[in-house]
Amino acid sequence: MPSARLTDPQANRLLADLCLVAPILHDTVQAVRTLVMRLAPGATETVKYGGLLFQAPGPFCGVFAYRQHVSLEFSQGHALRDVDGVLQGTGRLRRHIKLATPADVDAPHVADFIRQAAALART
């Protein structure tokens, strides 16, 4: 069920380029993108810093493709409940997780972090 939020020409160009150079990373980014839009239905996306940033209404996460993995980054990651200790990063605010394949997106903690981050963005 595509929506207008997912048809930004810049996002489409970014994804088309990624598909040409790294299909598995493209599929992983698309899986994250789909999950974000399902879990945070009012979210919007924008292309920034070479990746996709999501807002609902404040910024809450971004997805960035690197050479060997996709990074799902959380703007207020320091405030997320991480019972399994999977979040990476030691900065003041941000935390991230690395995803190598679309199957990695199916891990329960991924959806949990997205839900938590979107809820923080609404407060």
PDB file of N, CA, C and O in Angstrom, residues 8 40 64 76 83:
ATOM      1  N   ASP A   8       8.704  10.343  -2.807  1.00  0.00           N
ATOM      2  CA  ASP A   8       9.568  11.498  -2.950  1.00  0.00           C
ATOM      3  C   ASP A   8      10.587  11.228  -4.059  1.00  0.00           C
ATOM      4  O   ASP A   8      11.270  10.198  -4.034  1.00  0.00           O
ATOM      5  N   ALA A  40       4.786   3.612  12.162  1.00  0.00           N
ATOM      6  CA  ALA A  40       4.593   5.043  12.425  1.00  0.00           C
ATOM      7  C   ALA A  40       3.852   5.640  11.241  1.00  0.00           C
ATOM      8  O   ALA A  40       4.425   6.346  10.412  1.00  0.00           O
ATOM      9  N   PHE A  64      20.707   4.398   6.603  1.00  0.00           N
ATOM     10  CA  PHE A  64      21.842   4.752   5.771  1.00  0.00           C
ATOM     11  C   PHE A  64      22.544   3.490   5.294  1.00  0.00           C
ATOM     12  O   PHE A  64      22.812   2.591   6.093  1.00  0.00           O
ATOM     13  N   GLN A  76      17.184   9.798  19.267  1.00  0.00           N
ATOM     14  CA  GLN A  76      17.189   9.809  20.731  1.00  0.00           C
ATOM     15  C   GLN A  76      17.469   8.405  21.259  1.00  0.00           C
ATOM     16  O   GLN A  76      16.851   7.945  22.217  1.00  0.00           O
ATOM     17  N   VAL A  83      16.825  -3.855  26.328  1.00  0.00           N
ATOM     18  CA  VAL A  83      17.030  -4.946  27.283  1.00  0.00           C
ATOM     19  C   VAL A  83      18.053  -5.977  26.796  1.00  0.00           C
ATOM     20  O   VAL A  83      18.696  -6.635  27.605  1.00  0.00           O
TER      21      VAL A  83
END
